[in-house]
mmCIF file of C-alpha atoms and ligand atoms in Angstrom:
data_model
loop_
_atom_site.group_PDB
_atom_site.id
_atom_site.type_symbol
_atom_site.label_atom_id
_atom_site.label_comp_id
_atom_site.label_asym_id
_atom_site.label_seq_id
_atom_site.Cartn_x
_atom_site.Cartn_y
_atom_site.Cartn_z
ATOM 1 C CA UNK A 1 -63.053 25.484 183.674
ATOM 2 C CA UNK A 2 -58.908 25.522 184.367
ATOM 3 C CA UNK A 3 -57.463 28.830 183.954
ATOM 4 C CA UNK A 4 -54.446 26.959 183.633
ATOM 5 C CA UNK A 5 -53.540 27.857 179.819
ATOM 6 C CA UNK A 6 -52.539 24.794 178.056
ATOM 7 C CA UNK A 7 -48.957 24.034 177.315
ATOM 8 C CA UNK A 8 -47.650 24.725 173.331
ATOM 9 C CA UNK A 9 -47.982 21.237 171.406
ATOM 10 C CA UNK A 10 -44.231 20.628 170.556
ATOM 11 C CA UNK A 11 -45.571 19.054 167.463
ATOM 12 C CA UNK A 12 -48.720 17.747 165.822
ATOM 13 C CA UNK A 13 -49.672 14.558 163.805
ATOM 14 C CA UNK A 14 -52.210 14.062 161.093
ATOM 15 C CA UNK A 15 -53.437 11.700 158.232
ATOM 16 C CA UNK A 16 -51.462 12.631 155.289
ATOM 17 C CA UNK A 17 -53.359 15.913 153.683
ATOM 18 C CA UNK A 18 -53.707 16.261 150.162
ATOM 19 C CA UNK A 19 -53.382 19.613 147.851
ATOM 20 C CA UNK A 20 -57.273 20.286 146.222
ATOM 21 C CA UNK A 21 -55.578 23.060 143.874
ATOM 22 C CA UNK A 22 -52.071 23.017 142.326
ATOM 23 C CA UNK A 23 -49.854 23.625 139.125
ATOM 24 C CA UNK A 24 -46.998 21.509 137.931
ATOM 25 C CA UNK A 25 -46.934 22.963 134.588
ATOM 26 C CA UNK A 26 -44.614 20.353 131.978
ATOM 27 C CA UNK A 27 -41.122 19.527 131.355
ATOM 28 C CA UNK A 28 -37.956 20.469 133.306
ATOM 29 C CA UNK A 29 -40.000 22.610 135.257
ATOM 30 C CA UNK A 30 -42.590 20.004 136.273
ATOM 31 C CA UNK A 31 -39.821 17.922 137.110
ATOM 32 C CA UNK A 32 -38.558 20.378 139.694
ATOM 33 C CA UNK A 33 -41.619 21.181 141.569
ATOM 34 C CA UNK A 34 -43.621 17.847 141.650
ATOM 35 C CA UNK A 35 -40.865 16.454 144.418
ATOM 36 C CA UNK A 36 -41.609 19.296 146.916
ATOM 37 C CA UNK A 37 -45.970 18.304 146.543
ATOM 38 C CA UNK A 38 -44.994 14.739 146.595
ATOM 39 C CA UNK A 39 -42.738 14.874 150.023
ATOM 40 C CA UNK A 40 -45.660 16.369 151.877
ATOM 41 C CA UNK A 41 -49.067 15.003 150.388
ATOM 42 C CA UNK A 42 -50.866 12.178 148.977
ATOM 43 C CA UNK A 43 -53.003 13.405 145.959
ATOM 44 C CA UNK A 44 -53.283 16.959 144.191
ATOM 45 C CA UNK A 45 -55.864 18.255 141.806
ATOM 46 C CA UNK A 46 -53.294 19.147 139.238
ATOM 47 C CA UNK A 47 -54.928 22.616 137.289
ATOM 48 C CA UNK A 48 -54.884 22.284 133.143
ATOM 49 C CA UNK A 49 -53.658 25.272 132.241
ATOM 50 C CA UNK A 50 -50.903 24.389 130.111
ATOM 51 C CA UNK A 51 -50.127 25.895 126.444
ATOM 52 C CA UNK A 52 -51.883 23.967 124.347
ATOM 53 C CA UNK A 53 -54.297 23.154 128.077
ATOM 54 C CA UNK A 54 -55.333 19.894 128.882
ATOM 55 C CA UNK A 55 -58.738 19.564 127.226
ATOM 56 C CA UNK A 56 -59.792 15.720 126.573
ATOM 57 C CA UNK A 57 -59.690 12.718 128.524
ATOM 58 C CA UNK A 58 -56.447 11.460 126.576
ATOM 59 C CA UNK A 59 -54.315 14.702 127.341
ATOM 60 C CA UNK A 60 -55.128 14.150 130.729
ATOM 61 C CA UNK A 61 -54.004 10.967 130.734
ATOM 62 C CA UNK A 62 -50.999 11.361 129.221
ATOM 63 C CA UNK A 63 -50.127 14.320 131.026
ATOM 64 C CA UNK A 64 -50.725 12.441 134.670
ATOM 65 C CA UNK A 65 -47.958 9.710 133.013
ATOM 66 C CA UNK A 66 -45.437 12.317 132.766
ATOM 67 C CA UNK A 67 -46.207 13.924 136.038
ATOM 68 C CA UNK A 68 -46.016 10.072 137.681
ATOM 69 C CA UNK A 69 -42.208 9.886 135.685
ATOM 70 C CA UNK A 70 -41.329 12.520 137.863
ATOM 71 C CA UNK A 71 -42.485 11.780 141.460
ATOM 72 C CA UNK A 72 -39.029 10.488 142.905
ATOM 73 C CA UNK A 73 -38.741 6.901 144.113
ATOM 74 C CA UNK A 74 -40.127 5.722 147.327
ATOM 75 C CA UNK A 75 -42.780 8.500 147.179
ATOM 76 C CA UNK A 76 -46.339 6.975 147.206
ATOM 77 C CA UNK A 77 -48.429 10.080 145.304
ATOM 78 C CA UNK A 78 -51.324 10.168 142.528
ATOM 79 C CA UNK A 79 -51.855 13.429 140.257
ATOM 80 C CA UNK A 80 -55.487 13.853 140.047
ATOM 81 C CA UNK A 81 -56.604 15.068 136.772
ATOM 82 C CA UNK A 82 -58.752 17.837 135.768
ATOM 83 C CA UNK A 83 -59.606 18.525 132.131
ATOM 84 C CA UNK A 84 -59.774 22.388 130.795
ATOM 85 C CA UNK A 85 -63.349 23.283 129.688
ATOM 86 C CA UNK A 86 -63.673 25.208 126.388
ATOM 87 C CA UNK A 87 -66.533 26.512 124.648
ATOM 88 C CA UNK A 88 -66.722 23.021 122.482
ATOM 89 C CA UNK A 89 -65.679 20.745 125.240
ATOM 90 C CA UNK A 90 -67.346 17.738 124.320
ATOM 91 C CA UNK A 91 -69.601 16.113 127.667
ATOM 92 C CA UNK A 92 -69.087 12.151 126.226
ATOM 93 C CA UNK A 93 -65.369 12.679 126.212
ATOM 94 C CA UNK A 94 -65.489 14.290 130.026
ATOM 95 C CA UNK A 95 -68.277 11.974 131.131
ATOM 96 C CA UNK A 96 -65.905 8.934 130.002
ATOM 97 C CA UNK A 97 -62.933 10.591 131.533
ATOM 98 C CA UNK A 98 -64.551 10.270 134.662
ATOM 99 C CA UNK A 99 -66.163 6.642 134.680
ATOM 100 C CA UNK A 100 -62.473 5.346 133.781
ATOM 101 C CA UNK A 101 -61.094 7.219 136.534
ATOM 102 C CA UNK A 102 -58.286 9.322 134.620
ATOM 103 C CA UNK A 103 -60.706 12.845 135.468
ATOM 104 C CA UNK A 104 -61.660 13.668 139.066
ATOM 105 C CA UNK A 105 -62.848 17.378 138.030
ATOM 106 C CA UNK A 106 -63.173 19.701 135.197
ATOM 107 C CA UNK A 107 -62.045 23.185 135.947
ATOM 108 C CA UNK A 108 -63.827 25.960 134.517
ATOM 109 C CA UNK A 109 -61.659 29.404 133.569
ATOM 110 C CA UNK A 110 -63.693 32.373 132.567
ATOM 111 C CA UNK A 111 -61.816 32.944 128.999
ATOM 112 C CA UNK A 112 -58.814 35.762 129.889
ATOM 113 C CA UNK A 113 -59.311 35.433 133.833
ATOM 114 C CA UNK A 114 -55.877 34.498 134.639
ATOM 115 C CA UNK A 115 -52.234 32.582 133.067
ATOM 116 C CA UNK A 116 -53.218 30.438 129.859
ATOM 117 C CA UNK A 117 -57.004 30.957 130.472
ATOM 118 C CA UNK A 118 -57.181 32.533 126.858
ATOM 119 C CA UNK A 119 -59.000 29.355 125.258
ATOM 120 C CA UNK A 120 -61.420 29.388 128.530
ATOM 121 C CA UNK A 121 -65.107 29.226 128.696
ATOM 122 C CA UNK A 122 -66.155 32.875 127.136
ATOM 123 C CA UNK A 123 -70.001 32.386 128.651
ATOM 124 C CA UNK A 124 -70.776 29.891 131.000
ATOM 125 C CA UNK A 125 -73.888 29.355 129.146
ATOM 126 C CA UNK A 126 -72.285 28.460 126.255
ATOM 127 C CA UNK A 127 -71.257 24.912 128.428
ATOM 128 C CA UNK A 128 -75.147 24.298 130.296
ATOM 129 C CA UNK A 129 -74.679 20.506 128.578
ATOM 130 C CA UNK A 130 -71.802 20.167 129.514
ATOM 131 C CA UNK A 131 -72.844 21.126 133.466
ATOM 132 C CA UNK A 132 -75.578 19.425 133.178
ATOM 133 C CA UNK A 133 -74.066 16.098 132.312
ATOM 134 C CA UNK A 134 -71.209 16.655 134.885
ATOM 135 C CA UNK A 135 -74.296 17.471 137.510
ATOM 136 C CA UNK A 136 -75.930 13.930 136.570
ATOM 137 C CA UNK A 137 -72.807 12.156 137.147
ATOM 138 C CA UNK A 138 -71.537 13.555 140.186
ATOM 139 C CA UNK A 139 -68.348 15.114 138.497
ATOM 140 C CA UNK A 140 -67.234 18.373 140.279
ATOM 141 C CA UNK A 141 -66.539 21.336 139.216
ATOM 142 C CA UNK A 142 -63.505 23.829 139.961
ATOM 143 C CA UNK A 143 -63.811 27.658 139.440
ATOM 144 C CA UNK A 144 -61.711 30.590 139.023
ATOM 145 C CA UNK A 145 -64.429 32.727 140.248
ATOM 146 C CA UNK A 146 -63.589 35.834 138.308
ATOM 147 C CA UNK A 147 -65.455 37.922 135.855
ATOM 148 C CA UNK A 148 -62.841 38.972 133.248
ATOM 149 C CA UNK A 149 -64.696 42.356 132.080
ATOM 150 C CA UNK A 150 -62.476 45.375 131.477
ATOM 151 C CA UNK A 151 -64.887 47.984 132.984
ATOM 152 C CA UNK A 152 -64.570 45.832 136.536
ATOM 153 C CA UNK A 153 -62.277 46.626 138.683
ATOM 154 C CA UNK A 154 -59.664 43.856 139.335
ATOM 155 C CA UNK A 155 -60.382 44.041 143.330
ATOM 156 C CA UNK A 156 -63.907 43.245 142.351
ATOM 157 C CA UNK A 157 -63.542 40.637 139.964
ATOM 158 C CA UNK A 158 -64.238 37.769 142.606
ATOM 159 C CA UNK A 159 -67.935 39.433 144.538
ATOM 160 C CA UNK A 160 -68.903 40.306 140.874
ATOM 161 C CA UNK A 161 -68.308 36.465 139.788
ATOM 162 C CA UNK A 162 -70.497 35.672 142.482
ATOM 163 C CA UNK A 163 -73.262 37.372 142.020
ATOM 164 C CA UNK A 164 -73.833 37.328 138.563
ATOM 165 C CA UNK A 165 -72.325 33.561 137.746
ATOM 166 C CA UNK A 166 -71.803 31.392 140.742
ATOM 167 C CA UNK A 167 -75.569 31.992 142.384
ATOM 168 C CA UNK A 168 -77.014 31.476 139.382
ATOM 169 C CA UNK A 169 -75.232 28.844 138.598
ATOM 170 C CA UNK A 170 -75.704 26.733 141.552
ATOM 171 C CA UNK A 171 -79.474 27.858 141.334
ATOM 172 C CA UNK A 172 -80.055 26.395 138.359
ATOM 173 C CA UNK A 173 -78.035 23.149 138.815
ATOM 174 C CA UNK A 174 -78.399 22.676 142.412
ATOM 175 C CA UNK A 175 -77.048 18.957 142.310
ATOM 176 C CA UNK A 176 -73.598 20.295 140.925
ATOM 177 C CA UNK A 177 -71.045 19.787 142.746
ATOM 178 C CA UNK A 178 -68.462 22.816 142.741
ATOM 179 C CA UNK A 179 -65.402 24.242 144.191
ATOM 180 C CA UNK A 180 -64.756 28.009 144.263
ATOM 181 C CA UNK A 181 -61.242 28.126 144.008
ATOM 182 C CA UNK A 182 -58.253 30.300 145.788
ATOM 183 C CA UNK A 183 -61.487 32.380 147.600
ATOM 184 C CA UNK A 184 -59.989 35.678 148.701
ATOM 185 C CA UNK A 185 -62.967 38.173 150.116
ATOM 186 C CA UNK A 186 -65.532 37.731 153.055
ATOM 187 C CA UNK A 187 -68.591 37.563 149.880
ATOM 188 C CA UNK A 188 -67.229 34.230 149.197
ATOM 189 C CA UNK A 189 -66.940 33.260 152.578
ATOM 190 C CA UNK A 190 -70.705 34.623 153.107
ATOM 191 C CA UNK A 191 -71.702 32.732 149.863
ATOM 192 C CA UNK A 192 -70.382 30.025 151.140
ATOM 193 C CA UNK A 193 -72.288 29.627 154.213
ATOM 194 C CA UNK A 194 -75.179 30.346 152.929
ATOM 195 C CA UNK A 195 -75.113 27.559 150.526
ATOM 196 C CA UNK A 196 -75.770 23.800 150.421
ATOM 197 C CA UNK A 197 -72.752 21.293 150.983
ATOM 198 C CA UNK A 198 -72.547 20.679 147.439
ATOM 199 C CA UNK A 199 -70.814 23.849 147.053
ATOM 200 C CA UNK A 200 -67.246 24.327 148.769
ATOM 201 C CA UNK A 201 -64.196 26.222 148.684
ATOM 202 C CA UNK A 202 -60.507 25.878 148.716
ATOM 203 C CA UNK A 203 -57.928 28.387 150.613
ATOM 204 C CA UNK A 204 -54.206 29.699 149.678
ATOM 205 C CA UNK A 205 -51.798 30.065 152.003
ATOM 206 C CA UNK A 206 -50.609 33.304 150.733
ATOM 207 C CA UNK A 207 -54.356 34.956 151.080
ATOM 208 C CA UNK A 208 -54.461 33.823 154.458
ATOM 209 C CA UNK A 209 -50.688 35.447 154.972
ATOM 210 C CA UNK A 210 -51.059 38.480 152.680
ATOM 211 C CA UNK A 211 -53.035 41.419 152.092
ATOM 212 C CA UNK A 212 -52.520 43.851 149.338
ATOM 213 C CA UNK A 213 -50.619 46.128 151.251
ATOM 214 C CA UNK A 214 -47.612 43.434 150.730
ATOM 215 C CA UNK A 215 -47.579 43.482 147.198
ATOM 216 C CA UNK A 216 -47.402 47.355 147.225
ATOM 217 C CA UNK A 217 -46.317 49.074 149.705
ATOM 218 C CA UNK A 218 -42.195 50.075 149.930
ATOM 219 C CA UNK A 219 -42.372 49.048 146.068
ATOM 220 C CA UNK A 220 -43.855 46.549 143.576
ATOM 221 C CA UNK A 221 -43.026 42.948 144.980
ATOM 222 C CA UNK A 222 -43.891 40.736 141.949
ATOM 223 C CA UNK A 223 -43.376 37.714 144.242
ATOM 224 C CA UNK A 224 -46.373 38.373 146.063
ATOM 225 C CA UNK A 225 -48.642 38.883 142.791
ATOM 226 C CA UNK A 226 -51.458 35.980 141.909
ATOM 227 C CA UNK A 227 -54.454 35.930 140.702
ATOM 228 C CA UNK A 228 -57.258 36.275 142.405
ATOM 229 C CA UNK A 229 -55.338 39.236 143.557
ATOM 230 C CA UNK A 230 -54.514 39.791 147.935
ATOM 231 C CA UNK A 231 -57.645 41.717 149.143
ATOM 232 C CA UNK A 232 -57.790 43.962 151.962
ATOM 233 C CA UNK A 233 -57.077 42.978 155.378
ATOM 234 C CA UNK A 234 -60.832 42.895 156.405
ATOM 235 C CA UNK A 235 -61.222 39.749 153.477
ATOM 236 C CA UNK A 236 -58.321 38.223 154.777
ATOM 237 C CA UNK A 237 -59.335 37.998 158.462
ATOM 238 C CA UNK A 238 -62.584 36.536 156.637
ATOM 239 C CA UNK A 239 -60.630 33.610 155.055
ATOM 240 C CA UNK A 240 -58.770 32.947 158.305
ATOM 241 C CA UNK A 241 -61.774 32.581 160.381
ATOM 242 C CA UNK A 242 -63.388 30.034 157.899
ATOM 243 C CA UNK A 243 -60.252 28.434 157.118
ATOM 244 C CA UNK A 244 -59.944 27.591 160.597
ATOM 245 C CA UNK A 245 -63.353 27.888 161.987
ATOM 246 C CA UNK A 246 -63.924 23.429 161.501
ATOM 247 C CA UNK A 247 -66.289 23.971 158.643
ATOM 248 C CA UNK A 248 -66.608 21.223 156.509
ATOM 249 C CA UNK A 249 -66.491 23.705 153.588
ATOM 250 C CA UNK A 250 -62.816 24.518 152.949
ATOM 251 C CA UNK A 251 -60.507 22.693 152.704
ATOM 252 C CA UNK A 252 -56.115 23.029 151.783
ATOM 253 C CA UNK A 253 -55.825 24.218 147.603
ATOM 254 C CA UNK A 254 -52.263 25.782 147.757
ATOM 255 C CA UNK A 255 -52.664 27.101 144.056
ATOM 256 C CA UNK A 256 -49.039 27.004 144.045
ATOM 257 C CA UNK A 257 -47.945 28.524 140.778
ATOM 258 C CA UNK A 258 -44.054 28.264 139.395
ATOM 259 C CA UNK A 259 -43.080 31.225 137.310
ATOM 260 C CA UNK A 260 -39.916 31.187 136.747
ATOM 261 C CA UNK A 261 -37.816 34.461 138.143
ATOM 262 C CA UNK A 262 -37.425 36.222 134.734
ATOM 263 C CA UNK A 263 -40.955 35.910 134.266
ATOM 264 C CA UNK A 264 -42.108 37.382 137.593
ATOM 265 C CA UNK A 265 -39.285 40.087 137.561
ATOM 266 C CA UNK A 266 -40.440 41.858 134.984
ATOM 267 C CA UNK A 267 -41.913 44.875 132.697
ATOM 268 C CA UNK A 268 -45.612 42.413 133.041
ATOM 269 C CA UNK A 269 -44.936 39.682 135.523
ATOM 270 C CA UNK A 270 -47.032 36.955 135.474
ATOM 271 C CA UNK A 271 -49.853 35.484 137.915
ATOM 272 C CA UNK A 272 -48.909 33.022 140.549
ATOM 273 C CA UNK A 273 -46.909 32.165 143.879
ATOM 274 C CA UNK A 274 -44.875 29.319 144.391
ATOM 275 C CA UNK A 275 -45.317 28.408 147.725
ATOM 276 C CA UNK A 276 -45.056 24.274 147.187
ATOM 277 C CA UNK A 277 -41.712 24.015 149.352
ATOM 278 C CA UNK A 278 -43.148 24.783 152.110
ATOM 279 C CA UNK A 279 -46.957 24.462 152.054
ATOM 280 C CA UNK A 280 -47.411 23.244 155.160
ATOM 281 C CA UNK A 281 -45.491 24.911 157.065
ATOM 282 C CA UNK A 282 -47.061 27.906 155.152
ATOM 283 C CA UNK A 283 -50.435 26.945 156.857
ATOM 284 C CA UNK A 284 -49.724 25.431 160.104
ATOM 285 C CA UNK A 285 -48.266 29.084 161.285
ATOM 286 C CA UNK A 286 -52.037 30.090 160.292
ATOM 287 C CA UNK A 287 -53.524 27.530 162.416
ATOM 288 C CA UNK A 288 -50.989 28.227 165.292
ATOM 289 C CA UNK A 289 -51.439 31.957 165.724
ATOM 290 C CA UNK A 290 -55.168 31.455 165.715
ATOM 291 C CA UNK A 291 -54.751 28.802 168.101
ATOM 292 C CA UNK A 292 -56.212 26.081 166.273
ATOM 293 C CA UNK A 293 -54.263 23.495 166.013
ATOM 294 C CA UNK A 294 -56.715 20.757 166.675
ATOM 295 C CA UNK A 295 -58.836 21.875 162.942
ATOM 296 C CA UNK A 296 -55.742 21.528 160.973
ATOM 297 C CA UNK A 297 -56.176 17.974 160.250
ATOM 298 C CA UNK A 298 -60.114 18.751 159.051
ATOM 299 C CA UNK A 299 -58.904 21.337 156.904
ATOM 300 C CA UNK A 300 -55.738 19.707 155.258
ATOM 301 C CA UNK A 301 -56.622 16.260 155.197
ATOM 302 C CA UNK A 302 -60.837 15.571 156.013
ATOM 303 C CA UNK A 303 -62.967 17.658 154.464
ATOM 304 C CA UNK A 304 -61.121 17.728 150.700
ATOM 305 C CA UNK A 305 -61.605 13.952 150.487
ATOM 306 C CA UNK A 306 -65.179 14.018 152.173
ATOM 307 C CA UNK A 307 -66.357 16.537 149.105
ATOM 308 C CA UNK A 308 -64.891 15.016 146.142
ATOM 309 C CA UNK A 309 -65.940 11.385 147.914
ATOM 310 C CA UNK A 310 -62.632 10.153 148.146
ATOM 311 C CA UNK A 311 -61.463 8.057 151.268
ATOM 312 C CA UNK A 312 -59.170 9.739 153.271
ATOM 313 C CA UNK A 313 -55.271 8.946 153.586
ATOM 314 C CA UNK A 314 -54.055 6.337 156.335
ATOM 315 C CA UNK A 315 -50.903 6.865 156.816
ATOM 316 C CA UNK A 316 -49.371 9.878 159.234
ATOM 317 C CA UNK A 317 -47.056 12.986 158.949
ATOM 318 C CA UNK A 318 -46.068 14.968 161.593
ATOM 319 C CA UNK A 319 -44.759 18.361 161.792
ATOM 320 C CA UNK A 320 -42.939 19.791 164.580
ATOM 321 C CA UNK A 321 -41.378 23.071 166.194
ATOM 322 C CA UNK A 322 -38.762 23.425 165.221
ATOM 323 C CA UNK A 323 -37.997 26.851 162.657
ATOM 324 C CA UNK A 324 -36.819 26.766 159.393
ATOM 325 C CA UNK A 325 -35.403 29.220 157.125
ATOM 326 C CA UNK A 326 -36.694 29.256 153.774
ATOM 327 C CA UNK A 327 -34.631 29.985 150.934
ATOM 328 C CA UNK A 328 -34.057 32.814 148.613
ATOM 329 C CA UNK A 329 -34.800 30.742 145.621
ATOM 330 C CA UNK A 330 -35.358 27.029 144.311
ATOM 331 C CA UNK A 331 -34.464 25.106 141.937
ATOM 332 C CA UNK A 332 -36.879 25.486 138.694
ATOM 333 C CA UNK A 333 -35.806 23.254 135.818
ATOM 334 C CA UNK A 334 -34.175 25.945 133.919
ATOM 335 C CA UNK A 335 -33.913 28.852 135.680
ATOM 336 C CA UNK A 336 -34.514 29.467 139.883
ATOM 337 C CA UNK A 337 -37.783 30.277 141.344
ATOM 338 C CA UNK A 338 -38.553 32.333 144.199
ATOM 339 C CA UNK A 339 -40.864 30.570 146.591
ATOM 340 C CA UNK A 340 -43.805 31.865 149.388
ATOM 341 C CA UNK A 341 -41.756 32.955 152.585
ATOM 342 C CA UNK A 342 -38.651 33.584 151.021
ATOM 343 C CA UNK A 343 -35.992 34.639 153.216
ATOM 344 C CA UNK A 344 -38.619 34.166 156.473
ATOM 345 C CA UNK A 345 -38.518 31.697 159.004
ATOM 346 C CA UNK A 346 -41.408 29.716 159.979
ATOM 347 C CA UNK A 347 -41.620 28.266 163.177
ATOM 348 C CA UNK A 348 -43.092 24.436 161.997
ATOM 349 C CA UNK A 349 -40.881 21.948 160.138
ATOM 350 C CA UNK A 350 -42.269 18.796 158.397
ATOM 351 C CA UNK A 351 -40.422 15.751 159.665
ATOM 352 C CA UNK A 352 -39.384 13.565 156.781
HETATM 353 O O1 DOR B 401 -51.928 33.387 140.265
HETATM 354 C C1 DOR B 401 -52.347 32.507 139.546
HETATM 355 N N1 DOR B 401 -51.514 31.725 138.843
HETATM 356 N N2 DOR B 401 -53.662 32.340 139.421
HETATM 357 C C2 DOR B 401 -54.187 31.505 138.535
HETATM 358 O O2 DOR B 401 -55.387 31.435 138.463
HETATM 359 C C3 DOR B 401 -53.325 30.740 137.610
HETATM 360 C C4 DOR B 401 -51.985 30.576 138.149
HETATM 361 C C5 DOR B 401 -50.991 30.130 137.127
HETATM 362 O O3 DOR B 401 -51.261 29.170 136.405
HETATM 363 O O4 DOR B 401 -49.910 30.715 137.065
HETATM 364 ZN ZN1 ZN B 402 -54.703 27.945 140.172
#
């Protein structure tokens, strides 16, 4: 072996990665944020958490027309659609959904877990038919893994969903297929190795970036607030080594999540970063400071489209060296947002 170290790649190029987990929400604001997802990938699960959500096949469908209205010329990018599962979501409706191609996935929210999750599943046993038809078909399943109990505490909420809903769950339905979404302690990552490839995960930036300490310490910093909430720095080291250990098993989910300022700066700020702008950036300094580089491409690109069976993108992007500043706010429709890494520099730039 050469203990010659190896030169700093001056930049990197990879098939064209695709977002598992994102929010556009509607109107002016959609129209605001879906340019900065379309510059960089190809496809994003688009979350259906809107007010009224996105329950049936036909508000899906209508909902990915408006989202295609505003992806700006010249940009080649497809929304894929996820429909909201209630209590009386009907499995013909979801089941057709998915045979015509307007529903990749149906995302299950524990009722109360998180931003518009009120109309949410309020026992996951309430929906077996529904699983069990998605299970028969192949359609996957996206979780916010969180128990929404008010004795548990909210640092908990995640290893408590696991045990007492996910391993059950994929015990009794071992042929669904299912996502644990926005993972942020080392009991998913040690679910997830212990379990078959039918079950996979998707990783934030910001909980690869972020432990609790930054939302905290030197005063409350509402910017740095989602749901799950940052863990400790132990869970975060957790997600960084599977993130970028070349497991099939996780793959890029930004959850980016526009709140506008007002609503983040405030007496009960809402759940959610926006960290779209710069996504990749976000998570190539990841890869680069644990010097692996060469697994981006598997993570951001591979192993999303291998799970949902999806071919992979053809065509290229490449990122280089060379450090941007991010700004202090975006655009947001009506009023600015604050995005992930505001202020920072980060030393990788996408080229356009
Ligand atoms: O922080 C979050 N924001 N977590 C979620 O689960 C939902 C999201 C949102 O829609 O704002
Ligand atoms: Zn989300």
């Amino acid at each position: 072996m050469s203990q010659t170290s190896r030169p700093a790649p001056e930049s990197l190029t990879i098939r064209r990665p695709d977002d598992w987990h994102l929010h556009f929400r509607d109107g002016a604001t959609m129209r605001a944020v879906v340019p900065h997802t379309a510059r960089q990938f190809a496809r994003a699960i688009v979350m259906p958490n809107l007010s009224p959500p996105v329950t049936t096949a036909q508000m899906a469908a209508n909902y990915r027309a408006r989202i295609m209205a505003a992806v700006p010329e010249g940009l080649d990018f497809a929304p894929l659609m996820t429909a909201y599962l209630t209590d009386d979501t009907d499995p013909e409706d979801l089941a057709r959904g998915f045979a015509d191609g307007v529903l990749t996935a149906a995302k299950l929210y524990p009722a109360g877990a998180t931003t518009n999750s009120a109309s949410g599943v309020t026992d996951i046993r309430r929906i077996d038919a529904v699983l069990e038809r998605m299970a028969a078909i192949g359609m996957p399943l996206c979780i916010h893994g969180e128990v929404t109990d008010a004795e548990v505490d909210i640092f908990d909420r995640e290893a408590e969903f696991i045990e007492r809903v996910l391993a059950p769950l994929v015990a009794r339905l071992p042929q669904l297929k299912v996502i644990l979404e926005h993972i942020t302690t080392e009991q998913a990552v040690d679910f997830l190795e212990a379990a078959g490839p039918q079950v996979a995960a998707t990783i934030t930036p910001q909980h690869l970036h972020i432990n609790r300490n930054a939302i905290l310490v030197g005063g409350i910093r509402p910017h740095m607030f989602c749901l799950p909430v940052a863990k400790r720095e132990r869970h975060r080291l957790a997600l960084r080594r599977a993130a970028t250990s070349g497991s099939a098993k996780y793959f890029l989910g930004t959850d980016s999540a526009p709140h506008h300022r007002r609503d983040k700066e405030s007496a009960c700020g809402c759940a959610g970063i926006f960290n779209a702008p710069f996504a990749l950036e976000s998570y190539l300094a990841v890869f680069d400071e644990e010097d692996a580089l060469d697994r981006f491409e598997a993570f951001a690109s591979l192993n999303g489209p291998r799970f949902y069976g999806l071919p992979a993108n053809e065509d290229r992007i490449t990122l280089e060296r060379v450090s941007v500043t991010v700004p202090d706010e975006v655009s947001g429709g009506e009023t600015a947002i604050v995005p992930f890494h505001a202020g920072e520099t980060l030393a990788w730039r996408l080229v356009d």
